[in-house]
Short mmCIF file of C-alpha atoms and ligand atoms in Angstrom, two decimals:
data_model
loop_
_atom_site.label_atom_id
_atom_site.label_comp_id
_atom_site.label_asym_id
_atom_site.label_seq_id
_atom_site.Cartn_x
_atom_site.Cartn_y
_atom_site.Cartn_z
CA UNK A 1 -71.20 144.24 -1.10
CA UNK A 2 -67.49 144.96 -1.10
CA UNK A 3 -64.82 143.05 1.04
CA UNK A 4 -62.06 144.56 1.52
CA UNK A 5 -59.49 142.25 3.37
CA UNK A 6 -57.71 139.54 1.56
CA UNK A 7 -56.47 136.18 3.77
CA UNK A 8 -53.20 135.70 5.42
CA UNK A 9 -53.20 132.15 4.67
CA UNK A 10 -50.30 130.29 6.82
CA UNK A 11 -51.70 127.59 6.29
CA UNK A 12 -48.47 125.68 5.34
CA UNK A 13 -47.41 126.44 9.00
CA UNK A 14 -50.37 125.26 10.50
CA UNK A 15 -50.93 122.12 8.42
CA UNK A 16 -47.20 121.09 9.08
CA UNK A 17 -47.35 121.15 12.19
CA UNK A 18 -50.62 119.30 12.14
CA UNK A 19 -48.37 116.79 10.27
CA UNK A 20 -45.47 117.08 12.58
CA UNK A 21 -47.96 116.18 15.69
CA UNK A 22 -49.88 113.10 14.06
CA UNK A 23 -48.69 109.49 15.54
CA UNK A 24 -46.33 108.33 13.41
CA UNK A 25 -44.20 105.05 14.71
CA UNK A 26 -41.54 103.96 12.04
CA UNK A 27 -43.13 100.75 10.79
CA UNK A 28 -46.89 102.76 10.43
CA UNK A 29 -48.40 104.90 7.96
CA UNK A 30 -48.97 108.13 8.70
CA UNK A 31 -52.23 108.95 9.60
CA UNK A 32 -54.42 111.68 7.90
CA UNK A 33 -57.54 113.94 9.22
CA UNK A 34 -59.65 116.35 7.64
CA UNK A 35 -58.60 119.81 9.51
CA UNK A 36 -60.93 122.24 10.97
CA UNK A 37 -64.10 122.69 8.78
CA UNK A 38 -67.42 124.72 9.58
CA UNK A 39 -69.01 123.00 6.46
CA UNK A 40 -70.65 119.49 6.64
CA UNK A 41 -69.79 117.28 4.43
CA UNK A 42 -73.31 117.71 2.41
CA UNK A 43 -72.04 121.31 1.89
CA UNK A 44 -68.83 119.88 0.07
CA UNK A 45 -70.79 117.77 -2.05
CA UNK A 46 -73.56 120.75 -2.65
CA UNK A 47 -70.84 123.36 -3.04
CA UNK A 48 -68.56 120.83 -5.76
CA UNK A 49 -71.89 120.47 -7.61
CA UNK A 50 -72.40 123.68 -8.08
CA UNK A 51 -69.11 124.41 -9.39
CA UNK A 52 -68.64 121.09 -11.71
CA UNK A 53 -72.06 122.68 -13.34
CA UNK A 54 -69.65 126.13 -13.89
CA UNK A 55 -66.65 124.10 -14.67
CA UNK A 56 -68.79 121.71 -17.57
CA UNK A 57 -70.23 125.45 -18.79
CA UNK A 58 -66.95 126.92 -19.40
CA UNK A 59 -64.25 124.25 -19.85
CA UNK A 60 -64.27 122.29 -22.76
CA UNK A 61 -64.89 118.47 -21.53
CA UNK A 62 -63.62 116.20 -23.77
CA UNK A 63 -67.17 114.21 -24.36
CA UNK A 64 -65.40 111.03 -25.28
CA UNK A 65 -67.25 107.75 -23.23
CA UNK A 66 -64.51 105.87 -23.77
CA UNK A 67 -62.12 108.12 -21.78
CA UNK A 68 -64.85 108.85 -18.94
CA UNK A 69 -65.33 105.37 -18.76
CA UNK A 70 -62.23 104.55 -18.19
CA UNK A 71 -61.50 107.38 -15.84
CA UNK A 72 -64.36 106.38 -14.11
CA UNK A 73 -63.10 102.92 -13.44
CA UNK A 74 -59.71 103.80 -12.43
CA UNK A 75 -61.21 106.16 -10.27
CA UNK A 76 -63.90 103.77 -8.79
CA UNK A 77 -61.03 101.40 -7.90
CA UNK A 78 -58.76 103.77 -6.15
CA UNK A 79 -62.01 105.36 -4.68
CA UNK A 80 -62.40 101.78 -2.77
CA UNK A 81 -59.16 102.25 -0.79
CA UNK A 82 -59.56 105.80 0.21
CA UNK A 83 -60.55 106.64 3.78
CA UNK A 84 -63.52 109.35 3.70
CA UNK A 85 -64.24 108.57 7.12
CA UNK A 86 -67.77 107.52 6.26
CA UNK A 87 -68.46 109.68 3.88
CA UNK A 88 -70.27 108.57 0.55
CA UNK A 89 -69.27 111.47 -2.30
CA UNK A 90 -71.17 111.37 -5.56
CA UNK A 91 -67.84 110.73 -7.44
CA UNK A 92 -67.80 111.82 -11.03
CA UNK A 93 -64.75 111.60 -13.48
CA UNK A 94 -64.18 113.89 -16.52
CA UNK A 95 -61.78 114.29 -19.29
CA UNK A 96 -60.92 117.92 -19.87
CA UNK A 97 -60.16 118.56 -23.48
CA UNK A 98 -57.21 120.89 -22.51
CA UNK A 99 -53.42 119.90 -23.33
CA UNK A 100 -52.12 121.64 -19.96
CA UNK A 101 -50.67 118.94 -17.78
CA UNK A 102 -53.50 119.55 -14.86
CA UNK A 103 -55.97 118.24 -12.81
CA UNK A 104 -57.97 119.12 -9.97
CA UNK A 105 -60.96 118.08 -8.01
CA UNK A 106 -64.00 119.83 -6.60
CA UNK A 107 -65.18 119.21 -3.26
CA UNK A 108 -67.67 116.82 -3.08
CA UNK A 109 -65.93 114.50 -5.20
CA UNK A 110 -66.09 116.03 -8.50
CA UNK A 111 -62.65 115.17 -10.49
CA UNK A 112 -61.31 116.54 -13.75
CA UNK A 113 -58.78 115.37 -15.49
CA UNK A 114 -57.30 117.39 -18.38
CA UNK A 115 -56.10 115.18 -21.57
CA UNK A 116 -52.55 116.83 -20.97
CA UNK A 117 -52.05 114.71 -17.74
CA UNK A 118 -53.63 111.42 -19.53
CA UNK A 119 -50.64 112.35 -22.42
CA UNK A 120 -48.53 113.25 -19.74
CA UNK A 121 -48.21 110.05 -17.64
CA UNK A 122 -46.04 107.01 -18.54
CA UNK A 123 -47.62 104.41 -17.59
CA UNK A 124 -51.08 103.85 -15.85
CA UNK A 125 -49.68 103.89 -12.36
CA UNK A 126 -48.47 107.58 -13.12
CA UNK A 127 -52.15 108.57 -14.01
CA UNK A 128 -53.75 106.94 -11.17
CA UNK A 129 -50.68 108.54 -8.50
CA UNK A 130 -52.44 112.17 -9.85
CA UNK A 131 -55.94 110.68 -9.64
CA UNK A 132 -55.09 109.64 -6.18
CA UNK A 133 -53.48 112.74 -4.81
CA UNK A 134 -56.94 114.69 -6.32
CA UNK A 135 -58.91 111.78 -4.68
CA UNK A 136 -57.07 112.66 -1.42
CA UNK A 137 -57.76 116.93 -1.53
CA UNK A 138 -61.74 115.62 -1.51
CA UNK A 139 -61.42 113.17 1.53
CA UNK A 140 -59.37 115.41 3.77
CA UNK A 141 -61.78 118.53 2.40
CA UNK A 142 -59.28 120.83 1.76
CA UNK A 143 -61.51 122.77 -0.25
CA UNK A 144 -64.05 124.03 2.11
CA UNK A 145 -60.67 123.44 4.84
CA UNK A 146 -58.91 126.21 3.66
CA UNK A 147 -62.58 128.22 3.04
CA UNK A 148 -63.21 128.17 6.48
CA UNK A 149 -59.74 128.99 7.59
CA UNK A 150 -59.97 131.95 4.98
CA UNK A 151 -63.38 133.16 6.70
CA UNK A 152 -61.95 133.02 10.09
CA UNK A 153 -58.95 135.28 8.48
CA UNK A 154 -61.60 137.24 7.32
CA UNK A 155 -63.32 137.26 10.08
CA UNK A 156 -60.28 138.44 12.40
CA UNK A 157 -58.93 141.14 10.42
CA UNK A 158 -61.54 142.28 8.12
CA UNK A 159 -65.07 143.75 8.62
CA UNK A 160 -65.98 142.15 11.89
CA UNK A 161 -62.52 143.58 13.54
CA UNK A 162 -63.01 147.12 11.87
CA UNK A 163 -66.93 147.47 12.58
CA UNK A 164 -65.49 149.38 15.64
CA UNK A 165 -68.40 151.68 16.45
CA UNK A 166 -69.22 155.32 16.15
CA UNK A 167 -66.37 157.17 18.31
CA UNK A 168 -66.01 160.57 17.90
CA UNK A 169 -68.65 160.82 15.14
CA UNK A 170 -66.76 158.47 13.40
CA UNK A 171 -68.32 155.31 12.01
CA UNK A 172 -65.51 152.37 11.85
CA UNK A 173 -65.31 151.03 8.16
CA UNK A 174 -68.23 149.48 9.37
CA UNK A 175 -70.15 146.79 7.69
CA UNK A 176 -68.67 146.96 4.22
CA UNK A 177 -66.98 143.87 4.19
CA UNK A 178 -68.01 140.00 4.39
CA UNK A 179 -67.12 136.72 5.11
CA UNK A 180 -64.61 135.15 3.01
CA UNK A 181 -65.59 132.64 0.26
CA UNK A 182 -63.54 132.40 -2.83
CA UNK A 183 -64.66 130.18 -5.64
CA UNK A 184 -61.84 129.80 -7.52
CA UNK A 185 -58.66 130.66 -5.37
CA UNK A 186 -59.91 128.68 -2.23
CA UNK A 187 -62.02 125.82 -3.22
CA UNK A 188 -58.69 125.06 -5.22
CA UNK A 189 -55.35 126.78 -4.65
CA UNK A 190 -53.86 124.92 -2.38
CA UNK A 191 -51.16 125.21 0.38
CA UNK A 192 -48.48 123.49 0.10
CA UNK A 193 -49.22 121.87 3.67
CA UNK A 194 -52.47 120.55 2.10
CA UNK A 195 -50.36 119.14 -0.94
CA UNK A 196 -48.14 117.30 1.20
CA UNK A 197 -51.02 115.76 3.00
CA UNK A 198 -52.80 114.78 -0.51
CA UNK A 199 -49.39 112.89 -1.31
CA UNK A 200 -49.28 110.89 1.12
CA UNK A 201 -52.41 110.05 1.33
CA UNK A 202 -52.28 109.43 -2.40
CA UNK A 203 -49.22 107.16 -2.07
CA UNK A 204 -51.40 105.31 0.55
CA UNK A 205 -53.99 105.15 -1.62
CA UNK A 206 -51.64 103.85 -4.54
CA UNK A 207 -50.27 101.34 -2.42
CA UNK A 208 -53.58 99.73 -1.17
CA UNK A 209 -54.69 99.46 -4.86
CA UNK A 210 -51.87 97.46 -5.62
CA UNK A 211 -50.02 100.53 -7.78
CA UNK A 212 -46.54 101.11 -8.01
CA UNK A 213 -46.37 103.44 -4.86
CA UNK A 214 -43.56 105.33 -6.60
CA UNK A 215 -45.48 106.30 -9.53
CA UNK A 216 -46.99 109.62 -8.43
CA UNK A 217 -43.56 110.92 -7.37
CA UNK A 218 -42.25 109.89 -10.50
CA UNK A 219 -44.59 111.56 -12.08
CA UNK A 220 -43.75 115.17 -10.56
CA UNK A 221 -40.27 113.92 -11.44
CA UNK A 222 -41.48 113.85 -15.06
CA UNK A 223 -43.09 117.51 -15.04
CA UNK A 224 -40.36 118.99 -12.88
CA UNK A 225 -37.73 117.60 -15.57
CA UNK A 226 -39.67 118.87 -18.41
CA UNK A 227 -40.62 122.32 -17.29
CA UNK A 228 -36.81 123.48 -18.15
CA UNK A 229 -36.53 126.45 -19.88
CA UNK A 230 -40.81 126.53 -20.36
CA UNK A 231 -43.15 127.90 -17.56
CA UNK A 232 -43.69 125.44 -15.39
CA UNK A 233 -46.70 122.98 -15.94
CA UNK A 234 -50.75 124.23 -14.89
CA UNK A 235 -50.76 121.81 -12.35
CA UNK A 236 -48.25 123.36 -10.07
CA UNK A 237 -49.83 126.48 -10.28
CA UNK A 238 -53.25 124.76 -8.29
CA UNK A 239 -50.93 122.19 -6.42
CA UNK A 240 -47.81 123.74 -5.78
CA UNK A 241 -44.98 122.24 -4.84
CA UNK A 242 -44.32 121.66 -1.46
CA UNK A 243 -40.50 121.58 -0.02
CA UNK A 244 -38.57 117.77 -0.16
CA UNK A 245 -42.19 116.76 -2.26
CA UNK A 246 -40.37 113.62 -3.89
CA UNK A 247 -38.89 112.73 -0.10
CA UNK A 248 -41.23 113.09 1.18
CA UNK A 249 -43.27 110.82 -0.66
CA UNK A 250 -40.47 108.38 -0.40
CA UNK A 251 -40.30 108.24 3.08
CA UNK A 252 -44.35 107.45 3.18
CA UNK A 253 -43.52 104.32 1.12
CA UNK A 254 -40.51 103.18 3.56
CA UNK A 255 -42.87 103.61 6.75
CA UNK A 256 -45.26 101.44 4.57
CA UNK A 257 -42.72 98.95 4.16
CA UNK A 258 -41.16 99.35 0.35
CA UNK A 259 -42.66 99.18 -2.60
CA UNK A 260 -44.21 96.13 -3.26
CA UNK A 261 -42.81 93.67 -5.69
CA UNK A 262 -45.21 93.22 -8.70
CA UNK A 263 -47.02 96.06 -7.91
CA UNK A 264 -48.93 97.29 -11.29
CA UNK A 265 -47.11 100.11 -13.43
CA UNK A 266 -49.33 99.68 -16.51
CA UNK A 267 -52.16 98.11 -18.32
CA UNK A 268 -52.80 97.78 -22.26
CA UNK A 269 -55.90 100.05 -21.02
CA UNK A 270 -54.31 102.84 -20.70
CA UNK A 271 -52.31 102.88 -23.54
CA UNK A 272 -55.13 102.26 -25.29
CA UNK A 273 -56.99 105.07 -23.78
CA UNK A 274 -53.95 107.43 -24.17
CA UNK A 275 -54.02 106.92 -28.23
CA UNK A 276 -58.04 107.89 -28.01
CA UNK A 277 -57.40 111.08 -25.70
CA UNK A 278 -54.23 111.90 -28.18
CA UNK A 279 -56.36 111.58 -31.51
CA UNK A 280 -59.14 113.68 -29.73
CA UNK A 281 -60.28 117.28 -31.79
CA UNK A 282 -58.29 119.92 -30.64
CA UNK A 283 -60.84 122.14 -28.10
CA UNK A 284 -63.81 123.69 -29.58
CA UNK A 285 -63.41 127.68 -30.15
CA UNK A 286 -65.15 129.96 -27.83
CA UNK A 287 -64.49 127.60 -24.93
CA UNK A 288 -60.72 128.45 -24.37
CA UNK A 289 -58.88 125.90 -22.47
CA UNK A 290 -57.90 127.61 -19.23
CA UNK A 291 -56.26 126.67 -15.94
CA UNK A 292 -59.14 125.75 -13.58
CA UNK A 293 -58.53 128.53 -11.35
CA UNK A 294 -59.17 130.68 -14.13
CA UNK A 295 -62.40 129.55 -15.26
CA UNK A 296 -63.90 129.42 -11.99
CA UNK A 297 -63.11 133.27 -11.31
CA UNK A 298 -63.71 134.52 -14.92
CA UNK A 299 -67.73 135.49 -14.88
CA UNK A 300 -69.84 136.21 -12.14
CA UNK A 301 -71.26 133.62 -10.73
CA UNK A 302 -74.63 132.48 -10.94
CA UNK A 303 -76.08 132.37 -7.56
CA UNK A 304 -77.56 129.36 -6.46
CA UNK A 305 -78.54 128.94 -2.54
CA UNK A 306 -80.63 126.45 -0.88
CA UNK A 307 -83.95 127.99 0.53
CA UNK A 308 -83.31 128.97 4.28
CA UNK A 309 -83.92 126.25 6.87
CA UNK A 310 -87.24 127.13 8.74
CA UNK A 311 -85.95 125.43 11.63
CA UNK A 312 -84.09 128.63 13.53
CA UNK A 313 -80.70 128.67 15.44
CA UNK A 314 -80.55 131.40 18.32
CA UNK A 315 -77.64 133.52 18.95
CA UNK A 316 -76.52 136.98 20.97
CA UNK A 317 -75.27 139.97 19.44
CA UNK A 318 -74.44 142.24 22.30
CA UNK A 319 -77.37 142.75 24.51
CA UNK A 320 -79.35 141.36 22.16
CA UNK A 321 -80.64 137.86 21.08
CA UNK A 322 -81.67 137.11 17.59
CA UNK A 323 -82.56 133.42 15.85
CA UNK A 324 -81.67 132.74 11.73
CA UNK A 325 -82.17 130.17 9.92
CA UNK A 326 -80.27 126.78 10.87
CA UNK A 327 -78.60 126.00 7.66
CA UNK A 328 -77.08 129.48 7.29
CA UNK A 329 -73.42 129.57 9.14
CA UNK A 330 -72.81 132.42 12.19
CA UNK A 331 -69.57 134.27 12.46
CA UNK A 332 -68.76 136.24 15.53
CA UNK A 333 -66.10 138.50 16.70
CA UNK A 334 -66.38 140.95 19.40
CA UNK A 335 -69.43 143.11 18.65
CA UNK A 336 -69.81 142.25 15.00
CA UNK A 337 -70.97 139.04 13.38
CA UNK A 338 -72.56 137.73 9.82
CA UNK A 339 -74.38 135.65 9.12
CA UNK A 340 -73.80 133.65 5.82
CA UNK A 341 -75.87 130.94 3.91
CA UNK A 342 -73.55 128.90 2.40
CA UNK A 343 -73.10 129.80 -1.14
CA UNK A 344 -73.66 133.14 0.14
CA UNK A 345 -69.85 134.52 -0.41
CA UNK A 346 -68.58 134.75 -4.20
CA UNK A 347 -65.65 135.39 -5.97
CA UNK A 348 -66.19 139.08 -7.91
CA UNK A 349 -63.47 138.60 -10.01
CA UNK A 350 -59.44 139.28 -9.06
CA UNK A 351 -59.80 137.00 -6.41
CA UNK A 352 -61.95 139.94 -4.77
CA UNK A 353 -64.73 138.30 -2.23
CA UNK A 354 -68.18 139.92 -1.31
CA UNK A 355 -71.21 138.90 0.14
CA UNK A 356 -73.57 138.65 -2.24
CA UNK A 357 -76.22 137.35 0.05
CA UNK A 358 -76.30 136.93 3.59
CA UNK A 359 -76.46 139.26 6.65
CA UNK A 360 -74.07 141.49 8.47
CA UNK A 361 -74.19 143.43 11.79
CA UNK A 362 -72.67 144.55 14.68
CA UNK A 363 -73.12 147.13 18.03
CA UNK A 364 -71.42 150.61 17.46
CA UNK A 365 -70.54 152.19 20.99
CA UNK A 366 -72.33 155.83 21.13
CA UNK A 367 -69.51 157.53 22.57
CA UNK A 368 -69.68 161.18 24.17
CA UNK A 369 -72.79 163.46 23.85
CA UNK A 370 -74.59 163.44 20.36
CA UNK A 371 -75.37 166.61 18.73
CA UNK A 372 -78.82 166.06 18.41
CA UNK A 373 -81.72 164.94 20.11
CA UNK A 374 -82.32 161.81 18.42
CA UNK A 375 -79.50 159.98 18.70
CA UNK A 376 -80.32 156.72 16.68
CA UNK A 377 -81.45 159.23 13.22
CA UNK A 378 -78.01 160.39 13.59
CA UNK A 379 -75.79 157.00 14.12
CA UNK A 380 -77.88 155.56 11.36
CA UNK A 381 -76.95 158.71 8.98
CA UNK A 382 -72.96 157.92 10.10
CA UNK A 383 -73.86 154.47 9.58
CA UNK A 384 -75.28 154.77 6.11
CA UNK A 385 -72.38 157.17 5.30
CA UNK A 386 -69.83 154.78 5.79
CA UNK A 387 -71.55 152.27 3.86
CA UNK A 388 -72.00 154.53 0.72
CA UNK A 389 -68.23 155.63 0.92
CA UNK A 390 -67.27 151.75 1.47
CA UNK A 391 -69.64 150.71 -1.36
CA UNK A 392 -69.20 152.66 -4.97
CA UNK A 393 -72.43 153.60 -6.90
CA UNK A 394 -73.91 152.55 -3.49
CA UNK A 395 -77.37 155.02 -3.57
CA UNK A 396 -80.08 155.56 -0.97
CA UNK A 397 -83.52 154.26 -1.50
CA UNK A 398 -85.48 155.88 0.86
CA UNK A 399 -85.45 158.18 3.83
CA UNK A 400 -84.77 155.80 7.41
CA UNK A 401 -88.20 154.80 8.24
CA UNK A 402 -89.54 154.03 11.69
CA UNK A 403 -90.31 151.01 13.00
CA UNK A 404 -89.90 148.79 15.78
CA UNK A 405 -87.29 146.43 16.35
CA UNK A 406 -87.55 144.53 19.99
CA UNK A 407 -89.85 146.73 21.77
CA UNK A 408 -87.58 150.02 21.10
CA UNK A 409 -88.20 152.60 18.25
CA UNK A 410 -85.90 151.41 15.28
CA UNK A 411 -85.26 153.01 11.69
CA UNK A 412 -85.47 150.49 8.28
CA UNK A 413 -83.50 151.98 5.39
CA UNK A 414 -83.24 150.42 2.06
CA UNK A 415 -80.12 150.80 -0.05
CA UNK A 416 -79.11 150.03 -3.57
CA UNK A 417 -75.75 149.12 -5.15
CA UNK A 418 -74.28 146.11 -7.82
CA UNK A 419 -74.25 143.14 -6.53
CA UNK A 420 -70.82 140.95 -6.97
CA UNK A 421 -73.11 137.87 -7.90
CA UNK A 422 -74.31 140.49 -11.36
CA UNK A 423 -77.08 142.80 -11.23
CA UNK A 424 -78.29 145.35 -8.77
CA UNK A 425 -78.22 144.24 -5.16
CA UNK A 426 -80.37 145.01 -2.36
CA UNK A 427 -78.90 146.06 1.03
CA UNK A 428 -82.30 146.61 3.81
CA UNK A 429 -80.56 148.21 6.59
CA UNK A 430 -82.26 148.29 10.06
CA UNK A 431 -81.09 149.92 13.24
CA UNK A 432 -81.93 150.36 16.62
CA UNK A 433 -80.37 151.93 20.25
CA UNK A 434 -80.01 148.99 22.44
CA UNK A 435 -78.66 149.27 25.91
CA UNK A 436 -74.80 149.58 25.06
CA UNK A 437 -74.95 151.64 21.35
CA UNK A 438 -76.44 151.18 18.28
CA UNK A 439 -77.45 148.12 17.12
CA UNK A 440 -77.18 147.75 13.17
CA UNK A 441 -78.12 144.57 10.50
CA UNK A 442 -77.56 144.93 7.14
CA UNK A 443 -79.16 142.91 4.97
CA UNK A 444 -77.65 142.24 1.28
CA UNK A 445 -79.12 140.25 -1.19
CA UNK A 446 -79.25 139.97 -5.32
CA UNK A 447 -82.34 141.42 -6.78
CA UNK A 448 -82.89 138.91 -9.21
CA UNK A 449 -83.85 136.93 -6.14
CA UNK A 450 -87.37 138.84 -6.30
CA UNK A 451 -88.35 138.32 -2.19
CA UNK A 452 -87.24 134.73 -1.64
CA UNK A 453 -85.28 135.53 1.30
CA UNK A 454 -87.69 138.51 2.38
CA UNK A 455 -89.36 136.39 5.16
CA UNK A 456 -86.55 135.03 6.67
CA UNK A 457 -84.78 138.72 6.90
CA UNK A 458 -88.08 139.88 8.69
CA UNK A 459 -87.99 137.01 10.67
CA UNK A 460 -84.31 137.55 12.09
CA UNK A 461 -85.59 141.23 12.63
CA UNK A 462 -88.61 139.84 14.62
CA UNK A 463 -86.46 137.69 16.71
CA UNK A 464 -84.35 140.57 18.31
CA UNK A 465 -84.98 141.12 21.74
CA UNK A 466 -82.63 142.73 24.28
CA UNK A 467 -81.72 142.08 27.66
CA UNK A 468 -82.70 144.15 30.43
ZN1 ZN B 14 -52.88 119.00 -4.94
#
């Protein structure tokens, strides 16, 4: 199902000023906090598995031991001074066998790091300042951070704000659109608020592991100096560059105390490691080495959701209240809401986002006298008009049927269209008049999924029941 609305990030705004407000005396670090987030922490680590599996199916990995190994360690170590706030991630380090001077991390705790940034750094230090500032994007959750913030976005200016109601005869753009979830863009394009934060948490990081504190700076320093005249290196394009970046980092170290003496630069390790990565095979043909972003938005994406929770969460629409299942996620604005399983948002390619599996609805004010006598056959014709011209190659299954949704006389339409997940889609449409308008769900969902989410569709129908 289409989505029209893209999102207004400011996040650099908001994140600066989250920066701006945390304690900060001279001789202290400054202190860092996952922002607002309406994923747990399981959903990171379900979410980053999902797309390491995409990432490992369409990057080429570098399938050298050695290197993982070695990643792995370096990783481990840093891993030990890096506040999750409890949380235990499934860490995994890989070697991307791409020369662009990138790396990024999944949420979750799913890190790759391309061979270009291994060939890039000087020393070890250099290599672990990247591997710390990726470390850091994980444990503050910027991933799924900016998702949610992009769903609220979403949420305020898209479908939920335009599913207006049926005034004058006219249906709002109603119900077209969806939550916002983007694969590649938000799980990791970040703002340059959230790349500030992942320096200085990474310098923290650095410093605690007994690293040169300096080295990820200098490392920036390094790619800054040798982007003249050439496009500037991948990794800015995922982790761009904040304002005063290098001061920034600077001043962490000073409020840390200086830069310890004998701190580590370098180990015979990686140098060692660095020769293996540089005499590696160039990357196999077929599997072109692209920017992360670009691999994550390229196909459509497989869709993988959990089962829905039988446990159910209750909720209001209106004059109306309606249960779903307690591991799907509830948006609500006004008189419209959806409700999402998480997963069930994907990237259709150009950074386009649709539902490709989840539930949106809303109450549509009957205004004035309808022409007919049977007012709810002819808001659910408007309805189902303004989904067709919202939805291209969107087609009509069957004539509204009648049936009963809480005690009133209700009509159950099913629609047809192309799902953004590949494949035709299913959209089961139900409506009802409820004490203030017309009460619509739509229901959207892949067909490949043959019924698995049938029962718990019926079953949100089956909760409805309106207030007197
Ligand atoms: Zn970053």
């Amino acid at each position: 199902m289409k989505c029209f609305a893209r999102y207004p990030l400011a996040l650099s705004a908001i994140l600066s000023l989250f920066l701006a407000c945390a304690p900060v005396s001279r001789a202290d670090r400054t202190k860092l906090k996952p922002g607002i987030n309406s994923y747990s922490p399981q959903q990171d680590i379900q979410l980053g598995k999902q797309a390491a599996q995409e990432v490992e199916k369409k990057m080429p990995l570098c399938n050298d031991p050695k290197v993982d190994a070695y990643l792995t360690k370096l990783g481990q170590r840093l891993v030990e001074r890096l506040n999750t706030g409890g949380i235990q991630y499934p860490w995994e380090f890989h070697c991307v066998n791409d020369k662009a001077i990138n790396a990024f991390a999944l949420p979750g705790g799913f890190v790759f790091i391309n061979r270009g940034a291994i060939e890039a750094a000087d020393n070890e230090a250099q290599l672990a300042g990247v591997m710390a500032h990726e470390l850091s994007h994980v444990a503050l959750r910027h991933g799924t951070n900016q998702a949610t913030k992009a769903q609220y976005a979403q949420l305020g200016t898209g479908i939920l704000g335009v599913a207006g109601g049926i005034v004058g005869g006219a249906v709002g753009a109603a119900a077209a659109g969806a939550g916002q979830f983007a694969f590649g863009s938000v799980l990791l394009k970040y703002s340059r608020g959230a790349e500030t934060q992942a320096d200085v948490m990474g310098t923290q990081v650095l410093y605690d592991s007994g690293y040169d504190p300096r080295a990820m700076a200098a490392f920036f320093e390094n790619l800054n100096a040798s982007g003249a005249g050439k496009a500037p290196p991948e990794f800015f394009s995922d982790h761009p560059n904040p304002d005063h970046r290098i001061e920034r980092v600077e001043e962490e170290i000073q409020k840390m105390g200086g830069a310890p003496e004998g701190a580590q630069k370098d180990s015979p390790e990686f140098q060692a490691i660095k020769r293996e990565v540089a005499a590696l095979p160039a990357p196999v043909k077929g599997k072109p080495a692209v920017s992360s972003g670009g691999a994550a938005k390229s196909a459509p994406i497989e869709l993988k959701v959990e089962d829905p929770s039988p446990d159910l969460t209750a909720t209001q629409l209106g004059k109306a209240s309606l249960a779903y299942p307690a591991n799907w996620k509830y948006y609500n604005k006004k008189n419209s809401i959806a409700i999402l399983p998480p997963g069930g948002v994907v990237d259709s390619g150009n950074g386009q986002n649709a539902i490709a599996l989840g539930v949106i609805g809303g109450v549509a004010k009957i205004k004035g006298k309808t022409s007919s006598n049977d007012p709810l056959t002819e808001a659910t014709n408007r309805l189902l008009e303004a989904l067709q011209k919202e939805n291209e190659g969107m087609e009509i299954q069957n004539a509204p049927a009648g049936t009963t949704v809480g005690g009133q006389r209700a009509l159950s339409t099913y629609l047809r269209s192309n799902s953004p997940a590949g494949g035709p889609e299913k959209d089961w449409v139900v409506t009802v008049i409820g004490p203030d308008g017309l009460y619509y769900l739509v229901f959207v969902v892949p067909e490949s999924t043959k019924g698995r989410f049938d029962k718990s569709f019926q079953s949100i129908v089956d909760s409805i029941q309106f207030r007197k």
